[in-house]
Backbone as numpy.savetxt, mean C-alpha at the origin, in Angstrom:
# Nx Ny Nz CAx CAy CAz Cx Cy Cz
12.82 -58.73 -21.80 13.66 -57.55 -21.73 13.01 -56.39 -22.49
12.40 -56.64 -23.65 11.75 -55.59 -24.40 10.56 -55.02 -23.62
9.84 -55.87 -22.95 8.70 -55.42 -22.16 9.19 -54.51 -21.04
10.32 -54.83 -20.45 10.89 -54.00 -19.38 11.29 -52.64 -19.92
11.89 -52.58 -21.10 12.28 -51.31 -21.70 11.06 -50.47 -22.03
10.00 -51.12 -22.56 8.76 -50.41 -22.89 8.16 -49.80 -21.63
8.15 -50.56 -20.56 7.60 -50.05 -19.29 8.42 -48.89 -18.77
9.75 -49.01 -18.89 10.61 -47.92 -18.44 10.39 -46.67 -19.28
10.26 -46.86 -20.58 10.03 -45.73 -21.48 8.68 -45.09 -21.16
7.64 -45.90 -20.96 6.32 -45.37 -20.62 6.35 -44.64 -19.29
7.07 -45.19 -18.33 7.19 -44.54 -17.03 7.90 -43.20 -17.16
8.98 -43.16 -17.92 9.69 -41.91 -18.15 8.81 -40.89 -18.85
8.04 -41.33 -19.82 7.13 -40.43 -20.53 6.07 -39.87 -19.59
5.54 -40.74 -18.72 4.53 -40.28 -17.75 5.14 -39.25 -16.80
6.35 -39.53 -16.35 7.03 -38.60 -15.44 7.26 -37.26 -16.13
7.71 -37.28 -17.37 7.93 -36.04 -18.11 6.63 -35.28 -18.29
5.57 -36.02 -18.69 4.28 -35.37 -18.90 3.78 -34.74 -17.60
3.85 -35.47 -16.49 3.40 -34.93 -15.21 4.26 -33.75 -14.78
5.55 -33.80 -15.05 6.43 -32.68 -14.72 6.06 -31.43 -15.51
5.80 -31.62 -16.78 5.40 -30.49 -17.63 4.05 -29.94 -17.16
3.11 -30.82 -16.88 1.79 -30.38 -16.40 1.92 -29.63 -15.08
2.73 -30.16 -14.16 2.93 -29.49 -12.87 3.57 -28.12 -13.07
4.53 -28.02 -13.99 5.16 -26.75 -14.28 4.12 -25.72 -14.74
3.24 -26.12 -15.65 2.22 -25.19 -16.14 1.23 -24.80 -15.05
0.89 -25.73 -14.19 0.00 -25.41 -13.07 0.66 -24.40 -12.14
1.93 -24.61 -11.83 2.64 -23.68 -10.95 2.79 -22.30 -11.59
3.10 -22.26 -12.87 3.23 -20.98 -13.57 1.89 -20.25 -13.57
0.82 -20.98 -13.83 -0.52 -20.37 -13.84 -0.89 -19.83 -12.47
-0.60 -20.61 -11.43 -0.92 -20.17 -10.07 -0.13 -18.93 -9.72
1.14 -18.90 -10.09 1.97 -17.73 -9.81 1.46 -16.52 -10.57
1.08 -16.71 -11.82 0.55 -15.61 -12.62 -0.74 -15.08 -12.03
-1.60 -15.97 -11.53 -2.87 -15.55 -10.91 -2.59 -14.73 -9.66
-1.62 -15.19 -8.86 -1.29 -14.45 -7.64 -0.77 -13.06 -7.98
0.07 -12.98 -9.02 0.59 -11.68 -9.43 -0.53 -10.79 -9.95
-1.46 -11.37 -10.68 -2.59 -10.59 -11.21 -3.47 -10.09 -10.07
-3.70 -10.93 -9.08 -4.51 -10.52 -7.92 -3.81 -9.41 -7.16
-2.49 -9.53 -6.95 -1.74 -8.48 -6.26 -1.79 -7.16 -7.04
-1.70 -7.26 -8.37 -1.76 -6.04 -9.20 -3.13 -5.38 -9.07
-4.17 -6.18 -9.02 -5.53 -5.64 -8.87 -5.67 -4.98 -7.49
-5.16 -5.62 -6.45 -5.21 -5.03 -5.10 -4.47 -3.70 -5.06
-3.27 -3.67 -5.66 -2.49 -2.43 -5.69 -3.27 -1.32 -6.40
-3.90 -1.67 -7.53 -4.64 -0.66 -8.29 -5.84 -0.16 -7.49
-6.49 -1.03 -6.73 -7.61 -0.61 -5.88 -7.14 0.39 -4.82
-5.96 0.14 -4.25 -5.39 1.06 -3.26 -5.13 2.41 -3.92
-4.50 2.39 -5.09 -4.19 3.63 -5.81 -5.48 4.38 -6.14
-6.47 3.67 -6.66 -7.73 4.32 -7.03 -8.41 4.97 -5.84
-8.42 4.29 -4.71 -9.08 4.83 -3.51 -8.36 6.08 -3.00
-7.05 6.06 -3.02 -6.26 7.18 -2.47 -6.26 8.38 -3.40
-6.21 8.13 -4.70 -6.08 9.25 -5.65 -7.41 9.87 -6.03
-8.49 9.34 -5.54 -9.81 9.86 -5.86 -10.28 10.81 -4.77
-9.84 12.05 -4.82 -10.32 13.04 -3.86 -9.24 13.73 -3.07
-9.70 14.57 -2.16 -8.82 15.35 -1.29 -9.06 14.88 0.14
-7.97 14.71 0.88 -8.02 14.13 2.22 -7.68 15.17 3.28
-8.27 15.00 4.45 -7.95 15.84 5.61 -7.63 14.94 6.80
-6.87 15.48 7.73 -6.54 14.76 8.96 -7.70 14.99 9.94
-8.38 13.91 10.30 -9.49 14.03 11.25 -9.13 13.47 12.62
-7.92 12.92 12.72 -7.41 12.49 14.03 -5.91 12.33 13.91
-5.19 12.87 14.89 -3.75 12.66 14.97 -3.36 12.66 16.44
-2.77 11.55 16.88 -2.29 11.49 18.26 -0.81 11.16 18.25
-0.10 11.73 19.23 1.32 11.48 19.42 1.50 11.05 20.87
1.91 9.80 21.06 2.09 9.25 22.41 0.81 9.42 23.24
-0.33 9.24 22.59 -1.61 9.33 23.28 -2.18 10.73 23.42
-1.42 11.76 23.03 -1.89 13.14 23.12 -2.54 13.54 21.80
-3.76 14.05 21.89 -4.49 14.46 20.69 -3.90 15.76 20.14
-3.43 15.69 18.90 -2.84 16.86 18.24 -3.54 17.15 16.91
-4.77 16.70 16.79 -5.52 16.86 15.55 -5.62 18.32 15.12
-5.81 19.21 16.06 -6.00 20.63 15.72 -4.77 21.23 15.02
-3.59 20.63 15.19 -2.39 21.10 14.50 -2.54 21.00 12.97
-3.43 20.15 12.52 -3.59 19.89 11.08 -4.83 20.55 10.50
-5.51 21.37 11.28 -6.70 22.06 10.80 -6.35 22.91 9.58
-7.14 22.77 8.53 -6.94 23.55 7.31 -6.05 22.89 6.28
-5.27 21.89 6.66 -4.40 21.21 5.71 -5.21 20.21 4.90
-4.97 20.18 3.60 -5.60 19.23 2.69 -4.52 18.51 1.91
-4.75 17.24 1.63 -3.76 16.41 0.97 -4.37 15.75 -0.26
-3.63 15.83 -1.36 -4.09 15.18 -2.58 -2.97 14.27 -3.09
-3.36 13.06 -3.45 -2.42 12.04 -3.91 -2.72 11.73 -5.37
-1.67 11.59 -6.18 -1.82 11.40 -7.61 -1.33 10.02 -8.04
-1.86 9.55 -9.19 -1.53 8.22 -9.72 -0.03 8.00 -9.94
0.70 9.05 -10.19 2.13 8.91 -10.49 3.00 8.84 -9.23
2.38 8.73 -8.05 3.13 8.60 -6.79 3.52 9.93 -6.17
3.04 11.03 -6.72 3.33 12.33 -6.12 2.12 12.78 -5.29
2.34 13.78 -4.47 1.26 14.31 -3.64 1.51 15.80 -3.41
0.51 16.45 -2.86 0.67 17.86 -2.50 -0.17 18.12 -1.25
0.43 18.87 -0.31 -0.28 19.32 0.89 -0.55 20.80 0.71
-1.79 21.21 0.99 -2.17 22.61 0.79 -2.88 23.16 2.01
-2.61 24.43 2.27 -3.33 25.15 3.32 -3.33 26.62 2.92
-4.49 27.23 3.01 -4.60 28.64 2.66 -3.58 29.45 3.45
-2.84 30.32 2.74 -1.83 31.15 3.38 -0.46 30.52 3.44
-0.33 29.24 3.04 0.96 28.54 3.03 1.30 28.14 1.60
2.57 28.00 1.32 3.00 27.48 0.02 2.64 25.99 -0.05
2.30 25.53 -1.25 2.03 24.10 -1.44 3.29 23.31 -1.07
3.08 22.15 -0.47 4.19 21.29 -0.06 4.14 20.01 -0.90
5.09 19.87 -1.84 5.09 18.68 -2.69 5.61 17.46 -1.94
5.13 16.30 -2.37 5.58 15.07 -1.71 5.44 13.87 -2.62
5.59 12.72 -2.02 5.43 11.46 -2.73 4.76 10.45 -1.81
4.24 9.40 -2.38 3.53 8.40 -1.60 3.57 7.06 -2.33
3.32 6.01 -1.58 3.13 4.69 -2.17 2.27 3.87 -1.21
1.49 2.99 -1.78 0.66 2.09 -0.97 1.10 0.66 -1.22
1.01 -0.17 -0.22 1.39 -1.57 -0.35 0.24 -2.43 0.16
-0.51 -3.01 -0.78 -1.66 -3.83 -0.40 -1.23 -5.13 0.27
-0.04 -5.62 -0.05 0.42 -6.89 0.52 0.62 -6.81 2.02
1.17 -5.70 2.51 1.38 -5.59 3.95 0.53 -4.49 4.59
-0.47 -4.02 3.85 -1.42 -3.02 4.36 -0.71 -1.81 4.94
0.16 -1.22 4.11 0.87 -0.03 4.57 0.78 1.09 3.54
1.09 2.28 4.01 1.03 3.50 3.22 2.26 4.32 3.62
3.06 4.70 2.64 4.27 5.49 2.92 4.11 6.86 2.30
4.37 7.89 3.07 4.27 9.27 2.59 5.56 10.01 2.93
5.91 10.94 2.07 7.09 11.76 2.31 6.93 13.09 1.63
7.87 13.97 1.86 7.85 15.30 1.26 9.15 15.50 0.50
9.07 16.19 -0.64 10.26 16.41 -1.46 10.98 17.70 -1.09
10.36 18.49 -0.22 11.01 19.67 0.36 10.80 19.59 1.86
11.49 20.43 2.61 11.30 20.43 4.06 9.91 20.97 4.37
9.07 20.14 4.99 7.70 20.58 5.25 7.63 21.47 6.49
6.62 22.31 6.55 6.44 23.11 7.76 5.92 22.25 8.90
6.14 22.72 10.11 5.57 22.06 11.29 4.05 22.13 11.13
3.32 21.12 11.34 3.60 19.80 11.91 3.70 18.69 10.87
3.75 19.05 9.57 3.67 18.04 8.51 4.77 17.00 8.56
5.92 17.33 9.11 7.02 16.36 9.14 6.63 15.08 9.89
5.67 15.18 10.78 5.24 14.00 11.54 4.39 13.05 10.72
3.96 13.50 9.55 3.17 12.64 8.67 4.06 11.78 7.76
5.32 12.18 7.61 6.24 11.44 6.74 6.62 10.11 7.39
6.60 9.06 6.60 6.98 7.74 7.10 6.03 6.67 6.61
6.22 5.47 7.09 5.38 4.34 6.70 4.34 4.09 7.78
3.10 4.08 7.36 1.95 3.89 8.25 1.30 2.55 7.94
0.93 1.83 8.99 0.21 0.57 8.83 -1.28 0.85 8.94
-2.03 0.27 8.02 -3.49 0.42 8.07 -4.01 -0.34 9.28
-4.70 0.36 10.16 -5.28 -0.30 11.33 -6.77 -0.54 11.15
-7.38 0.29 10.30 -8.80 0.11 10.04 -9.15 0.88 8.77
-9.76 0.19 7.84 -10.28 0.84 6.64 -11.79 0.92 6.81
-12.26 2.05 7.27 -13.68 2.20 7.57 -14.51 2.15 6.30
-14.07 2.85 5.28 -14.76 2.90 3.99 -13.77 3.47 2.98
-14.23 3.63 1.75 -13.36 4.19 0.71 -13.02 5.65 1.00
-13.75 6.27 1.93 -13.50 7.68 2.22 -12.86 7.93 3.59
-12.42 6.86 4.25 -11.84 7.05 5.58 -10.92 5.88 5.92
-9.76 6.21 6.50 -8.84 5.16 6.91 -8.10 5.54 8.17
-7.74 4.53 8.95 -6.98 4.74 10.19 -5.63 4.06 10.05
-4.60 4.74 10.55 -3.23 4.27 10.39 -2.47 4.43 11.71
-1.39 3.67 11.84 -0.55 3.77 13.04 0.90 3.52 12.65
1.79 4.09 13.45 3.22 3.81 13.31 3.90 4.17 14.62
5.05 3.60 14.83 5.87 3.93 16.00 7.25 4.33 15.49
7.71 5.49 15.93 9.02 6.00 15.53 9.76 6.44 16.79
10.96 5.93 16.96 11.79 6.27 18.12 11.03 6.05 19.42
10.25 4.98 19.46 9.49 4.65 20.67 8.22 5.46 20.88
7.90 6.36 19.97 6.69 7.18 20.10 5.61 6.63 19.17
4.44 6.34 19.74 3.32 5.80 18.96 2.49 6.95 18.39
2.20 6.85 17.11 1.38 7.83 16.41 0.14 7.13 15.85
-0.98 7.84 15.87 -2.20 7.38 15.22 -2.69 8.48 14.31
-3.16 8.07 13.12 -3.60 9.00 12.11 -4.91 8.51 11.51
-5.82 9.43 11.32 -7.06 9.11 10.61 -7.21 10.13 9.50
-7.38 9.65 8.28 -7.60 10.51 7.12 -9.03 10.31 6.63
-9.69 11.42 6.30 -11.05 11.37 5.78 -11.10 12.16 4.48
-11.76 11.58 3.50 -11.91 12.24 2.22 -12.97 13.33 2.32
-12.67 14.51 1.74 -13.61 15.63 1.74 -14.80 15.32 0.85
């Protein structure tokens, strides 16, 4: 009977030890995933906030409307704000966020933007990251497909 109790106690101790070890492994793995996600997010922020961007392609339902954005420049800041500028126009303040997990970029304006900037507001999915100085995005709103390409100056 004593041998049986010793075996049961040893088995319980092994189970507890393995449970604790498994807990630490899971916590470590979760922490690593969070750290990797944080690094990805920071890389997105660094790439976007380093420089001034221009629209080098914009299509609406397959129609090329890139020329509507000629002269507009966009700058994104680390604090999630942005500004659109064009000579002869008032600066247009905005906000932005990037999501590395689902490869998306959300932009908006804090005031009513002039035509055609309102079409840039919304969540865009990254369709192609050509380099740190160029990206392609797409979104569909109310059944209309939009394509956007931004290039760093």
